[in-house]
Short mmCIF file of C-alpha atoms in Angstrom, two decimals:
data_model
loop_
_atom_site.label_atom_id
_atom_site.label_comp_id
_atom_site.label_asym_id
_atom_site.label_seq_id
_atom_site.Cartn_x
_atom_site.Cartn_y
_atom_site.Cartn_z
CA MET A 15 -0.03 -0.04 -0.02
CA ILE A 16 2.88 2.35 0.78
CA TYR A 17 4.20 1.95 -2.87
CA PHE A 18 0.77 3.01 -4.18
CA LEU A 19 0.66 6.10 -2.00
CA VAL A 20 4.20 7.14 -2.84
CA THR A 21 3.55 6.67 -6.59
CA PHE A 22 0.28 8.49 -6.36
CA ALA A 23 1.83 11.44 -4.50
CA PHE A 24 4.74 11.63 -7.11
CA MET A 25 2.32 11.52 -9.93
CA LEU A 26 0.19 14.22 -8.29
CA ILE A 27 3.19 16.42 -7.88
CA VAL A 28 4.17 16.07 -11.46
CA ILE A 29 0.67 16.95 -12.67
CA VAL A 30 0.60 20.01 -10.39
CA VAL A 31 3.98 21.18 -11.75
CA MET A 32 2.87 20.76 -15.35
CA ALA A 33 -0.42 22.69 -14.55
CA ILE A 34 1.55 25.56 -13.02
CA GLY A 35 3.68 25.71 -16.20
CA VAL A 36 0.50 25.99 -18.30
CA ILE A 37 -1.11 28.59 -15.99
CA PHE A 38 1.97 30.83 -16.19
CA GLY A 39 1.98 30.41 -20.03
CA ARG A 40 5.48 29.15 -20.62
CA ASN A 41 6.55 28.87 -24.28
CA ALA A 42 5.69 25.75 -26.07
CA ILE A 43 8.34 23.38 -27.23
CA LYS A 44 9.39 24.34 -30.84
CA GLY A 45 10.92 22.18 -33.42
CA SER A 46 13.83 23.01 -35.57
CA CYS A 47 13.64 24.30 -39.13
CA GLY A 48 14.38 21.64 -41.59
CA GLY A 49 14.47 18.42 -39.76
CA ALA A 50 14.74 14.93 -41.26
CA GLY A 51 13.62 14.63 -44.87
CA ALA A 52 12.11 17.41 -46.89
CA GLY A 53 9.26 18.48 -44.56
CA ASN A 54 7.68 21.96 -44.68
CA CYS A 55 9.36 24.56 -42.69
CA VAL A 56 6.94 25.99 -40.05
CA CYS A 57 9.35 28.48 -38.63
CA ILE A 58 8.68 32.17 -38.50
CA GLU A 59 12.15 33.01 -39.66
CA LYS A 60 13.88 30.41 -41.82
CA CYS A 61 17.21 29.03 -40.45
CA ASP A 62 20.41 29.09 -42.58
CA LYS A 63 20.09 25.39 -43.49
CA ARG A 64 16.56 25.79 -44.86
CA LYS A 65 17.65 29.02 -46.84
CA LYS A 66 20.65 27.09 -48.36
CA MET A 67 18.43 24.11 -49.40
CA GLU A 68 15.90 26.43 -51.12
CA ALA A 69 18.69 28.34 -52.84
CA GLU A 70 20.12 25.09 -54.27
CA ALA A 71 16.76 23.80 -55.29
CA GLU A 72 15.80 26.95 -57.35
CA PRO A 73 16.21 26.50 -61.03
CA GLY A 74 18.32 29.10 -62.63
#
């Protein structure tokens, strides 16, 4: 029974800490520009890697 109570208390503390993070509006985790493969870049400002890939892909 003690293991259950310790585990329950730990999980409750973790949930409370996550809720506090949401309440105070911390920034969301953001991915990197580019990534594996040729996925779309969802960054506001394109990174150097993405700019270089697009420059090489342009015909001309």
